[in-house]
Amino acid sequence: MDEKEVVLTALEQVDKWYVHLAGIKGDTILIVSKKPVPEKLTINGKDYTIKYYTPEQYIETIRTNEEEFRSFRIYYFVKIYMRKVLDILTQLEVERMSINGDDIKGL
C-alpha cells in the first residue's frame, strides 16, 4: 500500500468531514481536524502514530516551525485551508528575505 492509500484509509477510520489537511512521514500520519482523532491507527496490520492538531493549533505551529508542514507529504487537504497555510508560509519567507536584505544593506 503506498503512502497516499495509507492516508486515505486513515481518513476513512476517522470522521473525514472534519479533516482540513492530512499527510504522512514514515510511521506518523498528520491529521488537522476540528474533531479529535485517535492517537494510533492500524492500517493493513501496521500501526501508525497520529499527530493531531486543530486547524488553529496547526496554523500557530507552522508559524514557529515550518518543518511541521514541509516534512510531511500532504495527500489530502481542503483547498481554502491549504491556501491559508501556503499564504502563511509565503509571508514567513518574505519576512526572512526582507531581514536578509536589511542585513546586506547594512554592510
PDB file of C-alpha atoms in Angstrom, residues 43-103:
ATOM      1  CA  ILE A  43      -3.844   0.109   8.622  1.00  0.00           C
ATOM      2  CA  ASN A  44      -3.240  -3.194   6.836  1.00  0.00           C
ATOM      3  CA  GLY A  45      -1.793  -4.640  10.045  1.00  0.00           C
ATOM      4  CA  LYS A  46       0.705  -1.802  10.513  1.00  0.00           C
ATOM      5  CA  ASP A  47       0.458   0.658  13.408  1.00  0.00           C
ATOM      6  CA  TYR A  48       0.700   4.374  12.697  1.00  0.00           C
ATOM      7  CA  THR A  49       1.088   7.182  15.218  1.00  0.00           C
ATOM      8  CA  ILE A  50      -1.289  10.077  14.638  1.00  0.00           C
ATOM      9  CA  LYS A  51      -0.039  13.630  15.018  1.00  0.00           C
ATOM     10  CA  TYR A  52      -3.213  15.616  15.612  1.00  0.00           C
ATOM     11  CA  TYR A  53      -3.782  19.359  15.513  1.00  0.00           C
ATOM     12  CA  THR A  54      -6.861  21.517  15.454  1.00  0.00           C
ATOM     13  CA  PRO A  55      -6.820  23.889  12.450  1.00  0.00           C
ATOM     14  CA  GLU A  56      -5.940  26.827  14.715  1.00  0.00           C
ATOM     15  CA  GLN A  57      -3.165  24.925  16.537  1.00  0.00           C
ATOM     16  CA  TYR A  58      -1.608  23.866  13.250  1.00  0.00           C
ATOM     17  CA  ILE A  59      -1.527  27.421  11.891  1.00  0.00           C
ATOM     18  CA  GLU A  60       0.224  28.607  15.070  1.00  0.00           C
ATOM     19  CA  THR A  61       2.638  25.665  14.930  1.00  0.00           C
ATOM     20  CA  ILE A  62       3.750  26.286  11.351  1.00  0.00           C
ATOM     21  CA  ARG A  63       4.297  29.970  12.136  1.00  0.00           C
ATOM     22  CA  THR A  64       7.066  28.914  14.529  1.00  0.00           C
ATOM     23  CA  ASN A  65       8.112  25.620  12.905  1.00  0.00           C
ATOM     24  CA  GLU A  66       7.650  25.355   9.132  1.00  0.00           C
ATOM     25  CA  GLU A  67       9.135  21.857   9.176  1.00  0.00           C
ATOM     26  CA  GLU A  68       5.906  20.638  10.742  1.00  0.00           C
ATOM     27  CA  PHE A  69       4.407  21.225   7.296  1.00  0.00           C
ATOM     28  CA  ARG A  70       7.376  20.723   5.000  1.00  0.00           C
ATOM     29  CA  SER A  71       8.484  17.376   6.467  1.00  0.00           C
ATOM     30  CA  PHE A  72       5.153  15.648   5.743  1.00  0.00           C
ATOM     31  CA  ARG A  73       3.910  14.508   2.354  1.00  0.00           C
ATOM     32  CA  ILE A  74       0.430  16.003   2.130  1.00  0.00           C
ATOM     33  CA  TYR A  75      -2.130  13.851   0.318  1.00  0.00           C
ATOM     34  CA  TYR A  76      -5.425  15.352   1.450  1.00  0.00           C
ATOM     35  CA  PHE A  77      -6.443  18.945   2.038  1.00  0.00           C
ATOM     36  CA  VAL A  78      -9.339  21.331   1.900  1.00  0.00           C
ATOM     37  CA  LYS A  79      -8.451  23.937  -0.725  1.00  0.00           C
ATOM     38  CA  ILE A  80      -9.315  27.003   1.369  1.00  0.00           C
ATOM     39  CA  TYR A  81      -7.301  25.737   4.353  1.00  0.00           C
ATOM     40  CA  MET A  82      -4.294  24.831   2.185  1.00  0.00           C
ATOM     41  CA  ARG A  83      -4.384  28.303   0.663  1.00  0.00           C
ATOM     42  CA  LYS A  84      -4.243  29.759   4.186  1.00  0.00           C
ATOM     43  CA  VAL A  85      -1.272  27.528   5.074  1.00  0.00           C
ATOM     44  CA  LEU A  86       0.585  28.485   1.897  1.00  0.00           C
ATOM     45  CA  ASP A  87      -0.146  32.188   2.460  1.00  0.00           C
ATOM     46  CA  ILE A  88       1.415  31.961   5.922  1.00  0.00           C
ATOM     47  CA  LEU A  89       4.489  30.152   4.597  1.00  0.00           C
ATOM     48  CA  THR A  90       4.848  32.766   1.852  1.00  0.00           C
ATOM     49  CA  GLN A  91       4.566  35.571   4.399  1.00  0.00           C
ATOM     50  CA  LEU A  92       7.274  33.957   6.534  1.00  0.00           C
ATOM     51  CA  GLU A  93       9.562  33.614   3.511  1.00  0.00           C
ATOM     52  CA  VAL A  94       9.052  37.280   2.550  1.00  0.00           C
ATOM     53  CA  GLU A  95       9.862  38.314   6.128  1.00  0.00           C
ATOM     54  CA  ARG A  96      13.053  36.243   6.026  1.00  0.00           C
ATOM     55  CA  MET A  97      14.041  37.760   2.686  1.00  0.00           C
ATOM     56  CA  SER A  98      13.470  41.309   3.930  1.00  0.00           C
ATOM     57  CA  ILE A  99      15.508  40.622   7.071  1.00  0.00           C
ATOM     58  CA  ASN A 100      18.349  39.239   4.934  1.00  0.00           C
ATOM     59  CA  GLY A 101      18.035  42.242   2.603  1.00  0.00           C
ATOM     60  CA  ASP A 102      18.319  44.621   5.560  1.00  0.00           C
ATOM     61  CA  ASP A 103      21.474  42.795   6.695  1.00  0.00           C
TER      62      ASP A 103
END
